[in-house]
């Protein structure tokens, strides 16, 4: 018997309009590597080559122009690493170079990630003058003991000073905090919440500390709270932030009304993003396919490769069988979910592609039964991984099948 070809599996996407396009810029250096961090970040030994790196970023952007030709950029996120290690002059040159090469919407959100250990008032004011209109500050905790246990380069007072000035300069500020920290109690997280809320930031990200492979904490774990305490801590976070008027709009993100992060929202709504810089990921929709790209990860190699005109280490077309999972992986992180119509708009395929897992998820009580909306139930939010994995079950999935190239790291997503 001859082999048969599954025509359906070969059919590419059909877009009525391409998704919104965001730009991510990765800056891979930090003062010191934190023991829990698996981001593509490297300890800066001596001066960082900021001029050469900005040149490389702009050359990288030029290399990418044919794949985004004519498209407007809706937001920029400069993440890391610690982008605030760079001088304001370097960030100014970077933003001017970006504006000269791509049409950035006039009201585009332009975020910079910063570490309180790099805080200098004048420098942050100069970042603002350069066009940064949102600052994402890596606080982690205000507690001196926790900050030491996390190996942070700043103490609680520096975190407070940086938060206070950031709010005065930028107004539009996100504070990154983590919970379920070494030996943390419910009273401990409440003290952190009170300290954060005293600044009334428009946006807060609260991540549960995870032990990531290839980190020092993974090899030598600190004494983390047990599962019950971690659950109580999480409940305390949700309750305090809801009481203080924050909308819990994504797994780890909380915002005052109207202050959600536009850049991250675009990821969760399966928008497009071009990622430039060492180890940056991109997801780009072309008229006949969706591609994912990865750039060289090691800063030195990235710099050399850009100078050779070849920054990509990997490029792959998203298979038809993976696109449903990839869409759901992102969209189901949003507490309100997304309109069902967004699936076809952003994947280029009809929702029928995932009809079976959708039915199963509704039957299990993980997804709301509303046909007009893809929204996780409270149970679905609690067992989000299980819900997302239900969409993995394509015919090509199985032992040995390649995993889809989906990453939250090096896209700037506040995870
Ligand atoms: C790239 S860092 C941003 C800012 C800057 N690098 C800093 O740390 O000050 C992004 C955020 O990811 C969070 N993060 C990093 N590693 C984590 C882990 N293992 N578990 C949970 N959150 C983590 C931290 O809250 C951190 O602020
Ligand atoms: S948590 Fe932030 S400062 Fe620490 S190593 Fe990671 S990127 Fe650098």
PDB file of C-alpha atoms and ligand atoms in Angstrom, residues 30 34 36-39 80-82 113-116 136-140 152 154 176-178 207-212 415, ligand 1:
ATOM      1  CA  UNK A  30      23.820  42.077  35.303  1.00  0.00           C
ATOM      2  CA  UNK A  34      21.236  35.879  41.201  1.00  0.00           C
ATOM      3  CA  UNK A  36      17.632  31.583  41.357  1.00  0.00           C
ATOM      4  CA  UNK A  37      17.754  33.151  37.890  1.00  0.00           C
ATOM      5  CA  UNK A  38      17.781  31.189  34.623  1.00  0.00           C
ATOM      6  CA  UNK A  39      17.394  34.171  32.328  1.00  0.00           C
ATOM      7  CA  UNK A  80      17.372  41.461  30.451  1.00  0.00           C
ATOM      8  CA  UNK A  81      19.507  40.959  32.283  1.00  0.00           C
ATOM      9  CA  UNK A  82      19.669  44.447  33.658  1.00  0.00           C
ATOM     10  CA  UNK A 113      13.725  46.784  33.125  1.00  0.00           C
ATOM     11  CA  UNK A 114      15.763  48.095  36.007  1.00  0.00           C
ATOM     12  CA  UNK A 115      17.468  46.781  39.115  1.00  0.00           C
ATOM     13  CA  UNK A 116      17.419  48.972  42.273  1.00  0.00           C
ATOM     14  CA  UNK A 136       9.751  47.711  35.446  1.00  0.00           C
ATOM     15  CA  UNK A 137      11.689  47.545  38.687  1.00  0.00           C
ATOM     16  CA  UNK A 138      13.036  44.220  40.025  1.00  0.00           C
ATOM     17  CA  UNK A 139      12.305  44.620  43.743  1.00  0.00           C
ATOM     18  CA  UNK A 140      11.737  40.923  44.660  1.00  0.00           C
ATOM     19  CA  UNK A 152      20.398  40.472  45.550  1.00  0.00           C
ATOM     20  CA  UNK A 154      20.525  45.848  46.835  1.00  0.00           C
ATOM     21  CA  UNK A 176       8.404  42.837  40.296  1.00  0.00           C
ATOM     22  CA  UNK A 177       8.073  40.880  43.531  1.00  0.00           C
ATOM     23  CA  UNK A 178       8.452  37.202  44.295  1.00  0.00           C
ATOM     24  CA  UNK A 207       5.887  35.491  40.865  1.00  0.00           C
ATOM     25  CA  UNK A 208       6.179  32.365  42.919  1.00  0.00           C
ATOM     26  CA  UNK A 209       9.894  31.654  43.327  1.00  0.00           C
ATOM     27  CA  UNK A 210      10.655  28.570  41.244  1.00  0.00           C
ATOM     28  CA  UNK A 211      13.760  26.416  41.377  1.00  0.00           C
ATOM     29  CA  UNK A 212      14.890  26.500  37.774  1.00  0.00           C
ATOM     30  CA  UNK A 415       6.342  35.663  33.691  1.00  0.00           C
TER      31      UNK A 415
HETATM   32  C1  LIG B   1      14.785  39.738  34.003  1.00  0.00           C
HETATM   33  S1  LIG B   1      14.250  39.966  35.628  1.00  0.00           S
HETATM   34  C2  LIG B   1      13.977  41.738  35.669  1.00  0.00           C
HETATM   35  C3  LIG B   1      14.748  42.802  36.389  1.00  0.00           C
HETATM   36  C4  LIG B   1      16.149  42.732  36.863  1.00  0.00           C
HETATM   37  N1  LIG B   1      16.923  41.825  36.128  1.00  0.00           N
HETATM   38  C5  LIG B   1      16.149  42.411  38.329  1.00  0.00           C
HETATM   39  O1  LIG B   1      16.127  41.249  38.654  1.00  0.00           O
HETATM   40  O2  LIG B   1      16.179  43.345  39.116  1.00  0.00           O
HETATM   41  C6  LIG B   1      12.568  39.525  35.571  1.00  0.00           C
HETATM   42  C7  LIG B   1      11.904  39.058  36.823  1.00  0.00           C
HETATM   43  O3  LIG B   1      11.731  37.654  36.787  1.00  0.00           O
HETATM   44  C8  LIG B   1      11.517  37.191  38.111  1.00  0.00           C
HETATM   45  N2  LIG B   1      12.254  35.936  38.275  1.00  0.00           N
HETATM   46  C9  LIG B   1      13.525  35.670  37.887  1.00  0.00           C
HETATM   47  N3  LIG B   1      13.853  34.403  38.229  1.00  0.00           N
HETATM   48  C10 LIG B   1      12.765  33.846  38.851  1.00  0.00           C
HETATM   49  C11 LIG B   1      12.472  32.577  39.445  1.00  0.00           C
HETATM   50  N4  LIG B   1      13.389  31.613  39.487  1.00  0.00           N
HETATM   51  N5  LIG B   1      11.247  32.383  39.980  1.00  0.00           N
HETATM   52  C12 LIG B   1      10.311  33.354  39.928  1.00  0.00           C
HETATM   53  N6  LIG B   1      10.533  34.574  39.391  1.00  0.00           N
HETATM   54  C13 LIG B   1      11.742  34.821  38.862  1.00  0.00           C
HETATM   55  C14 LIG B   1      12.028  38.276  39.050  1.00  0.00           C
HETATM   56  O4  LIG B   1      10.952  38.826  39.772  1.00  0.00           O
HETATM   57  C15 LIG B   1      12.619  39.309  38.117  1.00  0.00           C
HETATM   58  O5  LIG B   1      12.421  40.613  38.550  1.00  0.00           O
END
